[in-house]
Coordinates of C-alpha atoms and ligand atoms in Angstrom, one line a residue:
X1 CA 136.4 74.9 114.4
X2 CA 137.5 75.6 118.0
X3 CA 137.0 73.3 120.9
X4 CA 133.7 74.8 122.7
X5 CA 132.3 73.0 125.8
X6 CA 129.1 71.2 124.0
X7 CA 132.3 69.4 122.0
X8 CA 133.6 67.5 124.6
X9 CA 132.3 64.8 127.3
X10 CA 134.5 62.8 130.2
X11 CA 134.3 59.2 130.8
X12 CA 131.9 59.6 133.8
X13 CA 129.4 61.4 131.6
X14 CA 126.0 59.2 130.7
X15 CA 125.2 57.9 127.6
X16 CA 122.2 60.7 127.8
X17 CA 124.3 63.6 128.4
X18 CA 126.4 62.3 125.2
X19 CA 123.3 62.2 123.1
X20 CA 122.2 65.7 124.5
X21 CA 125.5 67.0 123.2
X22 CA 125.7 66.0 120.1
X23 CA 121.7 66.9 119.5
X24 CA 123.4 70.5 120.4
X25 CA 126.6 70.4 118.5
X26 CA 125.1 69.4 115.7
X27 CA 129.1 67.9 114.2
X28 CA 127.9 63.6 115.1
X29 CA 131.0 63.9 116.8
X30 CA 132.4 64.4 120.5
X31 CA 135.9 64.7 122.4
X32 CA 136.8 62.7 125.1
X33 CA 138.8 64.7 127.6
X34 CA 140.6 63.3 130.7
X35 CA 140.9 65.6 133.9
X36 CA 143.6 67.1 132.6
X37 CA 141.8 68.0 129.3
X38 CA 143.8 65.9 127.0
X39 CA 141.9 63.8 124.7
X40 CA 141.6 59.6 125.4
X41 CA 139.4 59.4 122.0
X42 CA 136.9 60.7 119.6
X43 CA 133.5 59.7 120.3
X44 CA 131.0 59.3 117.2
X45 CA 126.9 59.2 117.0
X46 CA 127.6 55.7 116.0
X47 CA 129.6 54.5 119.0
X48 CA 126.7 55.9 120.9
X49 CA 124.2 53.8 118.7
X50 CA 126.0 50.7 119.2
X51 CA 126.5 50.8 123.0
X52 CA 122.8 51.6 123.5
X53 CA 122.2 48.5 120.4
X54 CA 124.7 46.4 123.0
X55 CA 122.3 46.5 125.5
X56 CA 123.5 49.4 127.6
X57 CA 121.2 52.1 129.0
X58 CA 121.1 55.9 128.5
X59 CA 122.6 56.4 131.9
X60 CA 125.1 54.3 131.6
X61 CA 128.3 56.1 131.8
X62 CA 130.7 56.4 128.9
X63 CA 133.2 54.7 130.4
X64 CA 131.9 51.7 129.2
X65 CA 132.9 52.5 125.4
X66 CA 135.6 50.1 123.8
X67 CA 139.0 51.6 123.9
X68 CA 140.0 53.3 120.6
X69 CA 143.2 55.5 120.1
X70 CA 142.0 58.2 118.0
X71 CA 143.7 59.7 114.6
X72 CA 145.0 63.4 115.1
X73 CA 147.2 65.8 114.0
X74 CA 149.3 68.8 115.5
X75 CA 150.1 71.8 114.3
X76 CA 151.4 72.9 111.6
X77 CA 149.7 70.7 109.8
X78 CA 149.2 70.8 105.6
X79 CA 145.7 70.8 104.4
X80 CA 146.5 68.4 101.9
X81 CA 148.5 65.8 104.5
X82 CA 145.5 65.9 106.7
X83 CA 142.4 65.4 103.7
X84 CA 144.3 62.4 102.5
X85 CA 144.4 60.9 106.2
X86 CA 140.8 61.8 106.3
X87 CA 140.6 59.8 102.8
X88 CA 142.9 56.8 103.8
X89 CA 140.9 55.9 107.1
X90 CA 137.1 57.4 106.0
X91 CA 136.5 60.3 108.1
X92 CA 135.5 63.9 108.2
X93 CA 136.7 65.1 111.4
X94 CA 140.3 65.3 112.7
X95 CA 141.3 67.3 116.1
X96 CA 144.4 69.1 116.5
X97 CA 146.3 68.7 119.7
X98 CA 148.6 70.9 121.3
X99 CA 151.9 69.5 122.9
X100 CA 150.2 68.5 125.7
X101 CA 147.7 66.2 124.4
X102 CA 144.8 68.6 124.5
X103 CA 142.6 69.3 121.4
X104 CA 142.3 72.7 120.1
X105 CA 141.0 72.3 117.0
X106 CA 138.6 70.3 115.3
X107 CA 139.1 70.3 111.7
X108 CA 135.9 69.4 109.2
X109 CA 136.7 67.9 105.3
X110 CA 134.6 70.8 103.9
X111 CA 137.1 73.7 106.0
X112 CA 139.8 71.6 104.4
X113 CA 138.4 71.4 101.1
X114 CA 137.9 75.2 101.1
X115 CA 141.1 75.6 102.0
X116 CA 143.2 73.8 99.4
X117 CA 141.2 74.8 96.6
X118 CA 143.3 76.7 94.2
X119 CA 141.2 78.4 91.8
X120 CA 142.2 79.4 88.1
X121 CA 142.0 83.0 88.8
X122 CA 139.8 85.2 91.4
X123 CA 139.5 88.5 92.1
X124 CA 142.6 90.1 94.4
X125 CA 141.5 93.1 96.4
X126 CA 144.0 96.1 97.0
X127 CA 143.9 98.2 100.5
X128 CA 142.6 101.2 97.8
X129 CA 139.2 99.8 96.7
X130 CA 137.0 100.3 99.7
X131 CA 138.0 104.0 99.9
X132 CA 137.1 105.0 96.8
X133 CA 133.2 102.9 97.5
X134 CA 133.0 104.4 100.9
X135 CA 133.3 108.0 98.9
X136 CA 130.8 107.2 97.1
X137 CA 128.3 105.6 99.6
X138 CA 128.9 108.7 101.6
X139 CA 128.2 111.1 98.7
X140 CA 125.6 109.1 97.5
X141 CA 126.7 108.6 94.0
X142 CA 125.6 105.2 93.8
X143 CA 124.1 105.5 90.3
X144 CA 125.3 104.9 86.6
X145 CA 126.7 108.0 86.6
X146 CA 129.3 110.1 89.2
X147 CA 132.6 111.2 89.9
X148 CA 134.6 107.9 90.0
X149 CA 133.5 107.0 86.8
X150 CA 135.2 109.9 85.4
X151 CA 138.3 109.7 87.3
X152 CA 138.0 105.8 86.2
X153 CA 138.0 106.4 82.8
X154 CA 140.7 109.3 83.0
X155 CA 142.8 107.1 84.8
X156 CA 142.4 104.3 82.2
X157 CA 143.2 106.8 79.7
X158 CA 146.3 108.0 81.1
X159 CA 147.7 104.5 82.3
X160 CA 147.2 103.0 78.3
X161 CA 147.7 106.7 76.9
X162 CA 145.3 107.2 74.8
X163 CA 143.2 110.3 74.6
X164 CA 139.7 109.3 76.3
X165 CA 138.1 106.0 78.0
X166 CA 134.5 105.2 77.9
X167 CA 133.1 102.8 81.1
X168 CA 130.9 100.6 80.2
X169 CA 128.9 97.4 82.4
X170 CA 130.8 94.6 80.5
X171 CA 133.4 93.7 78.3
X172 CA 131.1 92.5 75.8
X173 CA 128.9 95.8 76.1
X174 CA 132.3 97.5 75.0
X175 CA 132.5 95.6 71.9
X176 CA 128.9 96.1 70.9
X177 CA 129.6 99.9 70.8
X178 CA 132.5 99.6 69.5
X179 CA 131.4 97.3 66.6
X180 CA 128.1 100.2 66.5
X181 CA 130.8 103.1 66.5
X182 CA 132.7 101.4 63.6
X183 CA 129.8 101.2 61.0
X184 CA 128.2 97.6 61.7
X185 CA 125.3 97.4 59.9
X186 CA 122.8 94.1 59.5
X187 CA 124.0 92.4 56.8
X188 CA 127.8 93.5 56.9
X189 CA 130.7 91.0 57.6
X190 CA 133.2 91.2 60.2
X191 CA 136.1 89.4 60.9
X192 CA 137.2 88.2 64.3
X193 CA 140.5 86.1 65.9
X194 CA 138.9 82.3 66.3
X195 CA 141.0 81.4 69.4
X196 CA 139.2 83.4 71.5
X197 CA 136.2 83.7 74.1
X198 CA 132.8 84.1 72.7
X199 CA 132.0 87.5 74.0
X200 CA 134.4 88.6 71.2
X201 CA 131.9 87.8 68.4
X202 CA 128.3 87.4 70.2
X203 CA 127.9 91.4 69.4
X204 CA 128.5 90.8 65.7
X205 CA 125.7 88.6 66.0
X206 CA 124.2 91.3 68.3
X207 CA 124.2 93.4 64.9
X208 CA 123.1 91.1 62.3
X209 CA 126.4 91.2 61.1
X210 CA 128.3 88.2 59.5
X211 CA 131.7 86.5 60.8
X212 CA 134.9 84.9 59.5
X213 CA 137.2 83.4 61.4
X214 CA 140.6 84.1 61.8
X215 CA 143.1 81.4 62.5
X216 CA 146.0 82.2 65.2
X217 CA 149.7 82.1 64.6
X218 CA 152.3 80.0 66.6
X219 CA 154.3 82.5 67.9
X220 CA 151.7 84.6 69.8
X221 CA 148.8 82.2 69.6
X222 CA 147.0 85.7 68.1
X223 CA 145.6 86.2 64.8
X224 CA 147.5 85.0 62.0
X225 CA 148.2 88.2 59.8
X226 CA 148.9 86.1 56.6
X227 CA 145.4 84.3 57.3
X228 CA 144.0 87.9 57.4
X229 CA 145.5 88.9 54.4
X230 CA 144.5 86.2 52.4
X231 CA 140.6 86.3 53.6
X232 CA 140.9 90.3 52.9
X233 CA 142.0 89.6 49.5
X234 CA 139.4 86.9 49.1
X235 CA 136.1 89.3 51.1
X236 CA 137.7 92.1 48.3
X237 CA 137.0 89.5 45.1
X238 CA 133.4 88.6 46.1
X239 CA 133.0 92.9 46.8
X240 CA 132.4 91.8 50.5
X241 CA 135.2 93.3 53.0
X242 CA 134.9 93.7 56.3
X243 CA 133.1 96.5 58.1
X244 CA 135.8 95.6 61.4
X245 CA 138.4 93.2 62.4
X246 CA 138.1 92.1 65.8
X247 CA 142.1 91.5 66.7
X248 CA 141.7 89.5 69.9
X249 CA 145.0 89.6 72.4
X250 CA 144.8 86.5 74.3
X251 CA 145.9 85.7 78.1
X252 CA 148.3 88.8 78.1
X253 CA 149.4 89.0 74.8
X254 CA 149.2 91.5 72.2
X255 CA 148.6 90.3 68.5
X256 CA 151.4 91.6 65.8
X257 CA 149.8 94.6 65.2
X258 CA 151.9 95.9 62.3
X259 CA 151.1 93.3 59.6
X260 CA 147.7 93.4 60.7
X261 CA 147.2 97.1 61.0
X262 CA 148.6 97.3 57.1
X263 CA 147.0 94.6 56.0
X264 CA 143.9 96.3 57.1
X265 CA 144.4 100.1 56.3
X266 CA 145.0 98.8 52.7
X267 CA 141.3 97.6 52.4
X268 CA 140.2 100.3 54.4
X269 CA 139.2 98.5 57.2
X270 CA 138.9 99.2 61.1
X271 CA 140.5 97.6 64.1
X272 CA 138.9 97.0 67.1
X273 CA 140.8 95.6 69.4
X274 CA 139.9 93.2 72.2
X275 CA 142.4 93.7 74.9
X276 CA 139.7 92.2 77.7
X277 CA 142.3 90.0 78.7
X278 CA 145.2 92.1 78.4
X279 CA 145.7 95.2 80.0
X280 CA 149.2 95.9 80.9
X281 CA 150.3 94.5 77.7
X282 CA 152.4 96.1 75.1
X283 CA 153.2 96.3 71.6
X284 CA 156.1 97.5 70.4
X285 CA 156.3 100.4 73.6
X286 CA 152.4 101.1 72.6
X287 CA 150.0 99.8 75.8
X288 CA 147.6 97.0 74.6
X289 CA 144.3 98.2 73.3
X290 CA 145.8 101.4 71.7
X291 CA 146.6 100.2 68.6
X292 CA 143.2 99.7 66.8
X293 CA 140.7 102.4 66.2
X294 CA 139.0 101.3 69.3
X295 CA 140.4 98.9 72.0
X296 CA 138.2 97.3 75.1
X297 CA 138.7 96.0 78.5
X298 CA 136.9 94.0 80.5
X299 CA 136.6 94.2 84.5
X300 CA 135.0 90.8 85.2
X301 CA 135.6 88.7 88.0
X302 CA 138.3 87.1 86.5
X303 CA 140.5 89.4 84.6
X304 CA 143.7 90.7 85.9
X305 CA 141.8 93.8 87.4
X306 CA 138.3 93.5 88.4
X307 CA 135.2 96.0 89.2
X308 CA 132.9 92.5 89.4
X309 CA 131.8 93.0 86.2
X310 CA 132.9 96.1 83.7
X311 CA 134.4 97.4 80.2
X312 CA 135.7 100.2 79.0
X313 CA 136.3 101.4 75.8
X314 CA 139.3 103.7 74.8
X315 CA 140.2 105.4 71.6
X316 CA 142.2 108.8 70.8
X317 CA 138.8 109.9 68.9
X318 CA 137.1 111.9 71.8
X319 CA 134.1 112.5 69.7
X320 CA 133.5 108.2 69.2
X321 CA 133.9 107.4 73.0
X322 CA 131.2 110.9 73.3
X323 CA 128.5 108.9 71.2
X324 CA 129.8 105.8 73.1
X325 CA 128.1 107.0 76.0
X326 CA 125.1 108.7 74.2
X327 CA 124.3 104.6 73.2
X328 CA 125.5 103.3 76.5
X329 CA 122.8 105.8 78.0
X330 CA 119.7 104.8 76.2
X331 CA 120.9 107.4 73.1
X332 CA 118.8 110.2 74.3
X333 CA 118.3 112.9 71.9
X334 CA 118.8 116.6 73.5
X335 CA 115.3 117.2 73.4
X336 CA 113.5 118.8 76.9
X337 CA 111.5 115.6 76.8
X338 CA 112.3 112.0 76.0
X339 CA 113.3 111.5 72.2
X340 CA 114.9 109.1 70.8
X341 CA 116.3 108.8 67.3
X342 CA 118.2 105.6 67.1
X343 CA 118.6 102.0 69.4
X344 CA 120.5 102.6 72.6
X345 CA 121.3 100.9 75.5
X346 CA 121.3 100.5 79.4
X347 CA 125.7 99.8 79.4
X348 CA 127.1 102.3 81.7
X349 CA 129.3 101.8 84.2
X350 CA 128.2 102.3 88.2
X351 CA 130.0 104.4 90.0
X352 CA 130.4 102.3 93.3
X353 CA 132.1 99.8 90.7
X354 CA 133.7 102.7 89.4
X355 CA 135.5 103.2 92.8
X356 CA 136.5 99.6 92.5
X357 CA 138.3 99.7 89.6
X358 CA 139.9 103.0 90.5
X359 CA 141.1 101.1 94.0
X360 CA 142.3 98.0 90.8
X361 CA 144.3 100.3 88.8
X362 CA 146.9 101.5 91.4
X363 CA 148.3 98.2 91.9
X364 CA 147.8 97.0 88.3
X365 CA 151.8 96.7 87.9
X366 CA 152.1 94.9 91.0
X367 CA 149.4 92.4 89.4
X368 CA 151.6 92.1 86.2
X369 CA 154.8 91.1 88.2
X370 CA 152.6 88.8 90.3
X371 CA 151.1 86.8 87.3
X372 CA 154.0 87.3 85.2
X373 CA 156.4 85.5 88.7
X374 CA 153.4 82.6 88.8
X375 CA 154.2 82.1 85.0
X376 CA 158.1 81.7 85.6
X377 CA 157.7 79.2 88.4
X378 CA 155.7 77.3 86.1
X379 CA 158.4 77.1 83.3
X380 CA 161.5 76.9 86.1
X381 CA 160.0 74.2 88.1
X382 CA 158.2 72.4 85.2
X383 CA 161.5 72.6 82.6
X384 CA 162.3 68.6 82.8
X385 CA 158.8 67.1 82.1
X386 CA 159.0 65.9 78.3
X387 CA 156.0 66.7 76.5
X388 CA 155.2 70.6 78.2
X389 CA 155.7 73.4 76.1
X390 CA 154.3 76.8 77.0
X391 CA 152.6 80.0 75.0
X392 CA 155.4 81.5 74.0
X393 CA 156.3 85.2 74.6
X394 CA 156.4 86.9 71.0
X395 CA 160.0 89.6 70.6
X396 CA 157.5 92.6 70.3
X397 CA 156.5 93.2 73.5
X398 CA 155.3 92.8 77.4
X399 CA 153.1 89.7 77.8
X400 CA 151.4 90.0 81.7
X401 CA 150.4 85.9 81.0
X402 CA 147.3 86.8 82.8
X403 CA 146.9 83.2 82.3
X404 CA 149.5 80.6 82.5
X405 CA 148.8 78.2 79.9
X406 CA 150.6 75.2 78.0
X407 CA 150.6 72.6 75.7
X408 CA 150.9 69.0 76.4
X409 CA 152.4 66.8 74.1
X410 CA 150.3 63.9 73.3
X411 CA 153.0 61.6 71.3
X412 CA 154.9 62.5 74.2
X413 CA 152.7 62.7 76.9
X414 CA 150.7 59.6 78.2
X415 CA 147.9 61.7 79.0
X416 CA 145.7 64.1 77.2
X417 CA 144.1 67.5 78.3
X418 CA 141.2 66.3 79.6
X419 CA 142.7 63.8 81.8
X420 CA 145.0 66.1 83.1
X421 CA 142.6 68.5 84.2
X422 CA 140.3 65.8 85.9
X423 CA 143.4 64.8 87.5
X424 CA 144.3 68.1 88.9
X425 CA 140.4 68.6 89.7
X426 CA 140.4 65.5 92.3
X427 CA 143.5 67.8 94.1
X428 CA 141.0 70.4 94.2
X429 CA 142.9 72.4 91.5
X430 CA 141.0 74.2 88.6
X431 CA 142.4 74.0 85.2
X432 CA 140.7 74.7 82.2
X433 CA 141.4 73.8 78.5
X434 CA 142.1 76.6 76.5
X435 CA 139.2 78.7 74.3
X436 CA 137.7 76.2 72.0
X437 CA 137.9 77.8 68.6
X438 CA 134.6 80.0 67.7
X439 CA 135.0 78.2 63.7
X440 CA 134.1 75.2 65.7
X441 CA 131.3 76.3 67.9
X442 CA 127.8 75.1 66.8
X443 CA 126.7 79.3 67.3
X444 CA 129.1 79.6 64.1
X445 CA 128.5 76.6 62.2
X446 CA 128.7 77.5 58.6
X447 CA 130.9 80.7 59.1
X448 CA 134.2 81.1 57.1
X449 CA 137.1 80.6 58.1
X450 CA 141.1 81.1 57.4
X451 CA 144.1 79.5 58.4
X452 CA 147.5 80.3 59.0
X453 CA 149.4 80.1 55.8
X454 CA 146.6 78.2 54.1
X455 CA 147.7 75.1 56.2
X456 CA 146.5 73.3 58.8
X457 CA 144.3 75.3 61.4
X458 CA 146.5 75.9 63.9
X459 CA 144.0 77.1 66.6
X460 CA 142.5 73.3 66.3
X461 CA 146.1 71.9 67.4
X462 CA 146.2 74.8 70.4
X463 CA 142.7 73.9 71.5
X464 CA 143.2 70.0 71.5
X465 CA 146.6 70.3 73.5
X466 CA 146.6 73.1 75.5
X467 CA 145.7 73.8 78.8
X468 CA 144.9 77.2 81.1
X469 CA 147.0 76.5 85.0
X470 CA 145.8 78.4 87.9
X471 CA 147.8 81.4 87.8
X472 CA 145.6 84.3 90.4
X473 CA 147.7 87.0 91.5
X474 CA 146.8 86.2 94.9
X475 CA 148.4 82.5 94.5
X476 CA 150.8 82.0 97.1
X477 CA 154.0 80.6 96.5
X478 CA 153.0 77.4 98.8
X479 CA 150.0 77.1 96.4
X480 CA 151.8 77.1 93.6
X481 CA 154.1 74.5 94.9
X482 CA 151.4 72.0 95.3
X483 CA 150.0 72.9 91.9
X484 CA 153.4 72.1 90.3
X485 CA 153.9 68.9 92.5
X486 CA 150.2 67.5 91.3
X487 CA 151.1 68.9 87.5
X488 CA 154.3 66.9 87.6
X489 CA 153.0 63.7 89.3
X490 CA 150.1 63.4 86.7
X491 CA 152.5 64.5 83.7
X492 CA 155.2 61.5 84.7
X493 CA 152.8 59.0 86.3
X494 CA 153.8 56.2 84.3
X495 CA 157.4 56.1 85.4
X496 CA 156.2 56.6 89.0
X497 CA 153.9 53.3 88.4
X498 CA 156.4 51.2 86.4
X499 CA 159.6 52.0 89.7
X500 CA 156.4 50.7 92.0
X501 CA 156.1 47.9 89.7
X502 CA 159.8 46.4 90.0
X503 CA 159.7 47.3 94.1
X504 CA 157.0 44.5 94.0
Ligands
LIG1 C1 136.4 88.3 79.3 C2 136.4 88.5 77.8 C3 135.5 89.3 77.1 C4 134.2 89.7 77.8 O1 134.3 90.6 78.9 P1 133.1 90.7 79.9 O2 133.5 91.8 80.7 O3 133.0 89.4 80.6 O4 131.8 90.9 79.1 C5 135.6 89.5 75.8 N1 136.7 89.1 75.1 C6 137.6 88.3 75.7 C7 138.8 87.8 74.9 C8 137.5 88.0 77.1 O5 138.4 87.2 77.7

């Protein structure tokens, strides 16, 4: 905070005048200035409890306090420098002094805290997003319903090409009609990736519906098409296929869509494609979420773009995204009064959020280069600690890595996951472990499930040893430094302990 008058005191001051500061400033702390404003020391509430305790009056004058050289800093300092100094000598409070000797900052833990907190992955505003809300503030259009909704789902459209879009509230509200617009019923099965957030199969339970798990493969992390083939051909012997796949594209990357897309057009089965996490993918020249018969987005908080919270639907069958937003809209029948012939729901898009996402979309390529740069300075800066492997970037097409995320080792490594990310947590960096399989979530206990090649599952080895990094298209480069510099001190701890060891 800056250095205001009820801050400071001078030696001739009286013990009262010191108590009637700090009752004003509110911080139980207080500069000293000399004439020349420089500061001789920090005074606390406790130094004034303990003169008063020593028998001094409340007009004595402050010149009476023992001497103490205070612990400050100038500038530039580093957040992270200063926090541990605060740590080391049990403070919250540092002031910053110019070259002179005179304080011109006061700096709190919790400012410092704030600071250096590097977050898995936030929202990153464009200069395009408040134009498009002030539009519709002005034209008051701040319903469910309005002009940048439509230019939001055109836009969508065009960017992915398909034919039509469909904006939705959520993410998960885009699956549920999807799942409704491909032939759900209560009762039916669908099939759905297992490495994967639960928002992918909560609407099949939405439905009544029934799912089997689909283990990943190791060279996109994405569902294993020869663990798809084989449940297919096992659902086909008990007469129980599928009414939809759910072919999840995790943190960037598109699934192999060929073997999947085959594998399900021989049972007659429909793809719907949950590309929340990975717009400005591609598959084989094709954007992500094209490929299926329906593919969604998601607009949350912390996807690459973000209106707050959205979804959007997009298919090249105008006529499914139409009764999309028939169901999204309460599925009111064209009647002159209100009629209603089947379940609908409240799941369109608003457009003031509309106009954020519009504002999103015209920097969406600069957000790919930005996430994909924080992946690279990840594997570049990380490349000689034994033990870290990342997701690897499958030959068939553009992976954004919305996510940077690894594996760690643990025959290599001397710590595990969990550790790791406490570890990076008490730098005030967020990591996350990676989606814990939905075959091993109590919601799903007792669902089928299928792994890669009949083997081992491997979505249980990717859950236990991998790990989400921050990796925010708004991440400076500085930020990123420090991240790397805390990843690598945890990862090769031990040789840093056992070189302290033989110093001693
Ligand atoms: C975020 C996400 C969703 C859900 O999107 P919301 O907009 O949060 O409802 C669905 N699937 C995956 C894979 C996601 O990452």
């Amino acid at each position: 905070m800056e250095i205001t008058d009820i801050l400071t005191i001078r030696p001739q001051d009286t013990v009262f005048h010191a108590l009637r500061q700090l009752d004003h400033n509110g911080q139980g702390i207080l500069l000293m200035l000399d004439a020349d404003s420089r500061l001789i020391q920090t005074v606390t509430d406790g130094d004034i409890r303990r003169m008063l305790l020593a028998g001094h009056s409340t007009d004595s004058t402050l010149s009476n306090l023992p001497v103490a050289s205070p612990l400050t800093v100038s500038r530039p300092y580093r957040a992270d420098k200063v926090l541990a100094l605060m740590n080391k000598f049990l403070i919250n409070q540092v002031p910053v002094l110019d070259e002179q000797g005179r304080p011109v900052e006061l700096l709190h833990r919790q400012e410092l805290d704030s600071q250096i907190q590097i977050l898995l992955s936030t929202p990153h505003l464009s200069s395009f997003e408040k134009e498009f809300v002030d539009e519709a503030f002005r034209t008051n259009w701040v319903a469910p319903i309005g002009p940048n909704v439509d230019a939001f789902e055109q836009e969508i459209a065009n960017y992915v090409g398909a034919k039509g879009a469909a904006a939705v509230s959520s993410g998960t509200a885009a699956i549920h009609l999807s799942l409704i617009l491909a032939g759900v019923q209560p009762g039916d099965v669908v099939f759905c990736s297992t490495l994967t957030f639960v928002a992918s199969a909560n609407p099949i339970l939405y439905l009544g519906a029934k799912p089997v798990f689909i283990d990943s493969e190791p060279d996109s992390w994405n569902m294993s098409p020869s663990a798809l083939r084989t449940a297919l051909a096992a659902a086909a012997r008990k007469n129980a296929l599928p009414r939809a796949v759910v072919v999840v594209n995790l943190y960037g990357q598109s699934a192999d869509y060929d073997p999947i897309c085959a594998a399900c057009a021989e049972y007659g089965v429909a793809v719907v494609e949950d590309a929340a996490e990975s717009l400005g993918a591609t598959y084989k020249g094709k954007a992500s979420g094209t490929i299926g018969k329906l593919g969604i987005f998601s607009f949350n908080g912390n996807k690459i773009i973000t209106t707050s919270g959205g979804g959007m639907i997009v298919a090249d069958d105008l006529e499914l995204l139409q009764r999309a937003r028939f169901l999204a809209t309460q599925a009111r029948d064209p009647a002159p009064y209100y009629q209603h012939s089947v379940i609908g729901f409240n799941y369109r898009m608003s457009n003031v959020l509309a106009g954020i996402g519009r504002g999103q979309l015209r920097v969406i390529e600069e957000r790919v280069a930005s996430r994909q740069a924080v992946f690279r300075r990840y594997v570049e800066q990380l490349r000689d600690v034994p033990g870290l492997t990342w997701m690897p970037d499958a030959p068939f097409g553009r992976n954004t890595h919305w996510l940077s995320t690894g594996l760690i080792d643990p025959s290599v490594c001397h710590l595990g996951t969990a550790e790791l990310i406490t570890q990076l947590a008490a730098q005030k960096i967020e990591a996350r472990r990676i989606w814990k399989p939905l075959h091993l979530q109590p919601l799903f206990a007792g669902c089928d499930y299928y792994t890669h090649d009949g083997g081992e599952s491997v979505s249980d080895r990717l859950f236990n040893t991998g790990i989400c990094l921050p990796s925010g298209s708004n991440m400076s480069p500085e930020q990123q430094d420090r991240a790397i510099e805390v990843l690598r001190n945890a990862l090769l701890a031990p040789s840093a302990r056992a070189s302290v060891g033989t110093r001693t």
